[in-house]
């Protein structure tokens, strides 16, 4: 059996491109963007989290001793933190800005401004984003600590039961939260905290990734035709669900949906399928690194396009912006990848 997961790396890049589309909305009308990016494209974050849980557990299964597993776990978490920190340093200029490129603390002065900057630069690591989109990285780190350290003494089945209950409660809160007074009261006491953009999302999907890795021998033998048909059907159900919840007006966030999560699981099962794993892609390692770079690199470029619009009245259609951001990301990755071969610039490799 081939030990590589090359197609998984392709899916990760596709997921990263979907995330760019979520933030830009390149299609000409809002309904099209809702269907493709704000609907089906929402599979991306759950898929990334599932993949992390899957690959980390696969590695832990190969290590014979508890000490080695602990060492690898902390090495993985430290590497993730270095990835986050590299982008945090690169985006020091971006942190005080909103998506439209405007200073988010306008009108604040003195100690109030210092406190706001401290919350945004530091404390939001635990409750959301320091810079736009960074919540995914911090959520993966915090979720990883919970799943691979705090809950690690529990067996995978027990963790899966916890993850299932956790996700069910989270979906109830996110999808019906505006109709639940206790939820609304609680969130009023935790300003700038959105459950859909926190470690609360990471924990169940990291656990489910572990579960799939633990029982990969069974999951990889699911007929590929069944998986393909399931993915097509789930995509249709996802679109129906998205419009349902948007019309219901009860959601706290449109980041998470039931069928989107099932879609993410189905895509991972397709990627690890025994037939799909026969496909080898020579540059899959570079594609995996590119997917990480695209995910994190998009935020600064999107805000820069907003600044260009504000300062110079440069107007771009969504599709033009989408194309330019992706092209710039490919060029910047190629340049960074070439520069990191220089020993003096090797720290660049923490950007992926």
Coordinates of C-alpha atoms in Angstrom, one line a residue:
X1 CA 0.0 0.0 0.0
X2 CA 1.2 3.4 -0.9
X3 CA 1.9 5.4 2.3
X4 CA 1.4 8.8 0.6
X5 CA -1.8 10.9 0.4
X6 CA -1.0 12.9 -2.7
X7 CA -4.7 13.6 -3.6
X8 CA -5.3 14.8 -0.1
X9 CA -2.7 17.6 -0.8
X10 CA -4.6 18.5 -4.0
X11 CA -7.9 18.7 -2.0
X12 CA -6.2 21.0 0.6
X13 CA -5.2 23.4 -2.2
X14 CA -8.7 23.4 -3.6
X15 CA -10.1 24.0 -0.1
X16 CA -7.7 27.0 0.3
X17 CA -8.8 28.4 -3.0
X18 CA -12.4 28.1 -1.8
X19 CA -11.5 30.1 1.3
X20 CA -10.2 32.9 -0.9
X21 CA -13.5 32.8 -2.8
X22 CA -15.5 33.0 0.5
X23 CA -13.7 36.2 1.4
X24 CA -13.9 37.8 -2.0
X25 CA -17.1 36.5 -3.6
X26 CA -15.9 36.5 -7.3
X27 CA -19.1 35.4 -9.0
X28 CA -21.3 38.1 -10.5
X29 CA -24.3 37.7 -8.3
X30 CA -24.8 37.1 -4.6
X31 CA -26.8 33.9 -5.0
X32 CA -24.1 32.3 -7.0
X33 CA -21.5 33.1 -4.4
X34 CA -23.9 31.8 -1.7
X35 CA -24.2 28.5 -3.5
X36 CA -20.6 27.9 -4.5
X37 CA -18.4 29.7 -1.9
X38 CA -20.5 30.6 1.1
X39 CA -22.3 27.2 0.8
X40 CA -20.3 24.3 -0.6
X41 CA -17.0 26.2 0.0
X42 CA -17.6 26.1 3.7
X43 CA -16.4 22.5 3.7
X44 CA -12.8 23.9 3.6
X45 CA -12.2 24.7 7.3
X46 CA -13.7 21.4 8.7
X47 CA -11.7 19.6 6.0
X48 CA -8.5 21.2 7.1
X49 CA -9.2 20.3 10.7
X50 CA -10.2 16.8 9.9
X51 CA -7.0 16.4 7.9
X52 CA -4.9 17.7 10.8
X53 CA -6.5 15.2 13.2
X54 CA -6.1 12.4 10.7
X55 CA -2.4 12.9 9.8
X56 CA -1.3 13.6 13.4
X57 CA -3.0 10.4 14.6
X58 CA -1.5 8.4 11.8
X59 CA 1.9 9.6 12.9
X60 CA 1.2 8.9 16.6
X61 CA 0.2 5.3 15.7
X62 CA 3.6 4.6 14.3
X63 CA 5.4 5.7 17.5
X64 CA 6.0 2.8 19.9
X65 CA 6.5 4.6 23.2
X66 CA 4.4 7.2 25.2
X67 CA 7.5 9.4 25.4
X68 CA 7.9 9.5 21.7
X69 CA 4.2 10.3 21.2
X70 CA 4.3 13.1 23.7
X71 CA 7.5 14.5 22.0
X72 CA 5.9 14.4 18.6
X73 CA 2.7 16.0 19.8
X74 CA 4.5 19.0 21.3
X75 CA 6.7 19.2 18.3
X76 CA 3.6 19.4 16.1
X77 CA 2.0 22.1 18.3
X78 CA 5.2 24.2 18.4
X79 CA 5.5 24.0 14.7
X80 CA 1.9 25.2 14.3
X81 CA 2.6 28.1 16.7
X82 CA 5.7 29.1 14.7
X83 CA 3.5 29.1 11.6
X84 CA 1.0 31.4 13.3
X85 CA 3.8 33.6 14.7
X86 CA 5.5 34.0 11.4
X87 CA 2.3 35.3 9.8
X88 CA 1.5 37.4 12.9
X89 CA 4.9 39.2 12.6
X90 CA 4.4 39.6 8.8
X91 CA 0.9 41.1 9.5
X92 CA 1.7 43.5 12.3
X93 CA 0.5 46.2 9.9
X94 CA -2.7 44.4 9.2
X95 CA -3.9 43.7 12.8
X96 CA -5.3 47.2 13.5
X97 CA -7.2 47.3 10.1
X98 CA -10.6 45.9 9.2
X99 CA -11.5 44.1 6.0
X100 CA -12.2 47.5 4.3
X101 CA -8.7 48.7 5.1
X102 CA -9.8 51.3 7.7
X103 CA -8.2 51.7 11.2
X104 CA -10.6 49.8 13.5
X105 CA -9.7 51.9 16.6
X106 CA -10.6 55.3 15.3
X107 CA -11.7 57.6 18.0
X108 CA -10.0 55.6 20.8
X109 CA -7.2 57.3 22.8
X110 CA -4.9 56.8 25.8
X111 CA -5.4 53.7 27.9
X112 CA -8.5 52.7 26.1
X113 CA -6.5 52.5 22.8
X114 CA -3.7 50.6 24.6
X115 CA -6.2 48.1 26.0
X116 CA -7.9 47.7 22.6
X117 CA -4.6 47.1 20.9
X118 CA -3.5 44.6 23.5
X119 CA -6.8 42.6 23.1
X120 CA -6.5 42.6 19.3
X121 CA -2.8 41.8 19.1
X122 CA -2.6 39.3 22.0
X123 CA -5.9 38.2 23.7
X124 CA -7.8 37.5 20.5
X125 CA -5.5 34.6 20.0
X126 CA -7.7 32.8 22.5
X127 CA -11.1 34.1 21.4
X128 CA -10.9 34.7 17.7
X129 CA -8.6 36.5 15.3
X130 CA -5.6 38.8 15.9
X131 CA -5.4 39.5 12.2
X132 CA -8.1 38.6 9.7
X133 CA -8.5 34.9 9.3
X134 CA -6.0 34.0 12.0
X135 CA -8.6 32.3 14.1
X136 CA -8.1 29.0 12.2
X137 CA -4.5 28.8 13.2
X138 CA -5.0 29.7 16.8
X139 CA -8.1 27.4 17.0
X140 CA -6.0 24.5 15.6
X141 CA -3.3 25.1 18.2
X142 CA -5.7 25.4 21.1
X143 CA -7.9 22.5 19.8
X144 CA -4.7 20.4 19.4
X145 CA -3.8 21.0 23.0
X146 CA -7.2 19.9 24.1
X147 CA -7.5 16.8 21.9
X148 CA -3.9 15.5 21.8
X149 CA -2.8 16.6 25.3
X150 CA -5.7 17.1 27.7
X151 CA -7.9 14.3 26.3
X152 CA -5.1 12.0 25.1
X153 CA -5.6 9.5 27.9
X154 CA -9.1 8.7 26.6
X155 CA -9.4 6.1 23.9
X156 CA -10.5 7.2 20.4
X157 CA -14.0 5.9 20.8
X158 CA -14.6 7.9 24.0
X159 CA -13.1 11.0 22.3
X160 CA -15.4 10.5 19.3
X161 CA -18.4 10.3 21.6
X162 CA -17.3 13.6 23.2
X163 CA -16.7 15.1 19.8
X164 CA -20.1 14.1 18.6
X165 CA -21.9 15.7 21.6
X166 CA -19.6 18.7 21.4
X167 CA -20.4 19.3 17.7
X168 CA -24.2 18.8 18.2
X169 CA -24.3 21.4 20.9
X170 CA -22.1 23.8 18.9
X171 CA -24.4 23.4 15.8
X172 CA -27.5 24.1 18.0
X173 CA -25.9 27.2 19.4
X174 CA -24.7 28.5 15.9
X175 CA -27.9 27.6 14.0
X176 CA -30.6 28.3 16.6
X177 CA -28.7 30.7 18.9
X178 CA -30.7 33.8 18.2
X179 CA -33.8 31.9 19.6
X180 CA -32.0 30.8 22.7
X181 CA -32.0 33.5 25.4
X182 CA -29.2 31.9 27.5
X183 CA -26.9 31.9 24.4
X184 CA -27.5 35.5 23.6
X185 CA -27.0 36.5 27.3
X186 CA -23.8 34.6 27.5
X187 CA -22.4 36.1 24.3
X188 CA -23.2 39.6 25.6
X189 CA -20.7 39.0 28.5
X190 CA -18.0 37.8 26.1
X191 CA -17.6 40.6 23.6
X192 CA -15.9 39.9 20.2
X193 CA -16.2 36.2 20.8
X194 CA -17.9 34.1 18.0
X195 CA -18.0 30.4 18.7
X196 CA -17.8 29.6 14.9
X197 CA -14.4 31.2 14.8
X198 CA -12.7 29.6 17.8
X199 CA -11.2 26.4 19.2
X200 CA -14.8 25.3 19.8
X201 CA -14.9 24.3 16.1
X202 CA -11.5 22.7 16.0
X203 CA -12.0 20.2 18.8
X204 CA -14.7 17.9 17.3
X205 CA -13.1 17.9 13.9
X206 CA -9.7 17.0 15.2
X207 CA -11.3 14.2 17.1
X208 CA -13.2 12.9 14.0
X209 CA -9.9 13.0 12.1
X210 CA -8.4 10.8 14.7
X211 CA -11.3 8.4 14.5
X212 CA -11.0 8.1 10.7
X213 CA -7.3 7.4 11.1
X214 CA -7.9 4.8 13.8
X215 CA -10.3 2.9 11.5
X216 CA -8.7 3.8 8.2
X217 CA -8.6 0.1 7.2
X218 CA -12.4 0.1 7.1
X219 CA -13.0 3.6 5.7
X220 CA -10.5 3.3 2.8
X221 CA -12.5 0.3 1.4
X222 CA -15.8 2.2 1.0
X223 CA -16.6 1.9 -2.8
X224 CA -15.4 4.9 -4.6
X225 CA -18.6 5.1 -6.6
X226 CA -20.6 5.3 -3.4
X227 CA -18.3 8.1 -2.1
X228 CA -18.6 10.1 -5.4
X229 CA -22.4 9.8 -5.5
X230 CA -22.6 10.8 -1.8
X231 CA -20.5 13.9 -2.3
X232 CA -22.7 15.0 -5.2
X233 CA -25.9 14.4 -3.2
X234 CA -24.4 16.2 -0.1
X235 CA -23.5 19.2 -2.2
X236 CA -27.2 19.6 -3.3
X237 CA -28.3 19.2 0.3
X238 CA -25.7 21.7 1.4
X239 CA -27.2 24.3 -0.9
X240 CA -30.7 23.6 0.3
X241 CA -29.6 23.9 3.9
X242 CA -27.7 27.2 3.4
X243 CA -30.8 28.9 2.0
X244 CA -32.9 27.4 4.7
X245 CA -30.8 28.8 7.6
X246 CA -30.4 32.1 5.8
X247 CA -34.2 32.4 5.5
X248 CA -34.7 31.2 9.1
X249 CA -32.8 34.2 10.6
X250 CA -31.9 32.2 13.7
X251 CA -28.2 31.7 13.0
X252 CA -25.4 33.4 14.9
X253 CA -23.0 32.6 12.1
X254 CA -23.1 31.0 8.6
X255 CA -19.7 29.5 9.1
X256 CA -20.9 26.0 10.0
X257 CA -23.7 23.9 8.6
X258 CA -24.7 20.2 9.1
X259 CA -24.3 19.0 5.5
X260 CA -21.1 21.1 5.0
X261 CA -19.5 19.1 7.8
X262 CA -20.7 15.8 6.2
X263 CA -19.2 17.0 2.9
X264 CA -15.8 17.6 4.6
X265 CA -15.8 14.1 6.0
X266 CA -16.8 12.6 2.6
X267 CA -14.0 14.5 0.8
X268 CA -11.5 13.2 3.3
X269 CA -12.8 9.6 2.9
X270 CA -12.4 10.0 -0.9
X271 CA -8.8 11.2 -0.5
X272 CA -7.8 8.2 1.6
X273 CA -9.7 5.7 -0.5
X274 CA -7.7 2.6 -1.5
X275 CA -8.2 3.4 -5.2
X276 CA -7.4 7.1 -5.0
X277 CA -4.2 6.4 -3.0
X278 CA -2.8 4.7 -6.1
X279 CA -2.5 8.2 -7.7
X280 CA 0.9 9.7 -7.2
X281 CA 1.7 13.4 -7.7
X282 CA 5.5 14.1 -7.8
X283 CA 5.1 17.7 -6.5
X284 CA 2.5 17.0 -3.8
X285 CA 4.7 18.2 -1.0
X286 CA 5.0 21.6 -2.7
X287 CA 1.2 21.7 -3.3
X288 CA 0.7 21.0 0.4
X289 CA 3.0 23.9 1.3
X290 CA 1.3 26.1 -1.3
X291 CA -2.2 25.4 0.3
X292 CA -0.9 26.7 3.7
X293 CA 0.6 29.8 2.0
X294 CA -2.6 30.5 0.1
X295 CA -4.8 30.2 3.1
X296 CA -2.8 32.7 5.2
X297 CA -1.4 34.9 2.5
X298 CA -4.8 35.9 1.1
X299 CA -5.8 38.2 4.0
X300 CA -3.1 40.8 3.5
X301 CA -3.7 40.9 -0.2
X302 CA -7.5 41.3 0.1
X303 CA -7.1 44.2 2.5
X304 CA -4.5 45.8 0.2
X305 CA -7.0 45.7 -2.6
X306 CA -9.4 47.6 -0.3
X307 CA -6.8 50.1 0.5
X308 CA -6.1 50.7 -3.2
X309 CA -9.8 51.2 -3.7
X310 CA -10.0 53.7 -0.8
X311 CA -6.9 55.7 -1.6
X312 CA -6.8 55.7 -5.4
X313 CA -10.5 54.8 -6.3
X314 CA -9.3 51.7 -8.1
X315 CA -12.4 49.5 -8.7
X316 CA -12.2 45.8 -9.4
X317 CA -14.9 43.2 -10.0
X318 CA -14.9 40.3 -7.6
X319 CA -13.6 38.0 -10.3
X320 CA -10.7 40.4 -11.2
X321 CA -9.8 40.7 -7.5
X322 CA -10.0 36.9 -7.1
X323 CA -7.8 36.3 -10.1
X324 CA -5.2 38.9 -9.0
X325 CA -5.0 37.7 -5.4
X326 CA -4.5 34.1 -6.5
X327 CA -1.9 35.1 -9.1
X328 CA 0.0 37.2 -6.6
X329 CA -0.1 34.3 -4.0
X330 CA 1.4 31.9 -6.6
X331 CA 4.1 34.4 -7.4
X332 CA 4.9 35.2 -3.8
X333 CA 5.0 31.6 -2.9
X334 CA 7.4 30.8 -5.8
X335 CA 9.7 33.7 -4.7
X336 CA 9.5 32.7 -1.0
X337 CA 10.2 29.1 -1.8
X338 CA 13.3 30.0 -3.8
X339 CA 14.5 32.4 -1.1
X340 CA 14.2 29.9 1.7
X341 CA 16.9 27.8 0.2
X342 CA 19.3 30.5 1.3
X343 CA 20.4 29.5 4.9
X344 CA 20.2 33.2 6.0
X345 CA 16.5 33.3 4.9
X346 CA 15.5 29.8 6.1
X347 CA 12.9 31.2 8.5
X348 CA 10.7 31.9 5.5
X349 CA 9.8 28.3 5.6
X350 CA 7.6 28.9 8.6
X351 CA 5.1 30.6 6.3
X352 CA 3.9 27.2 5.2

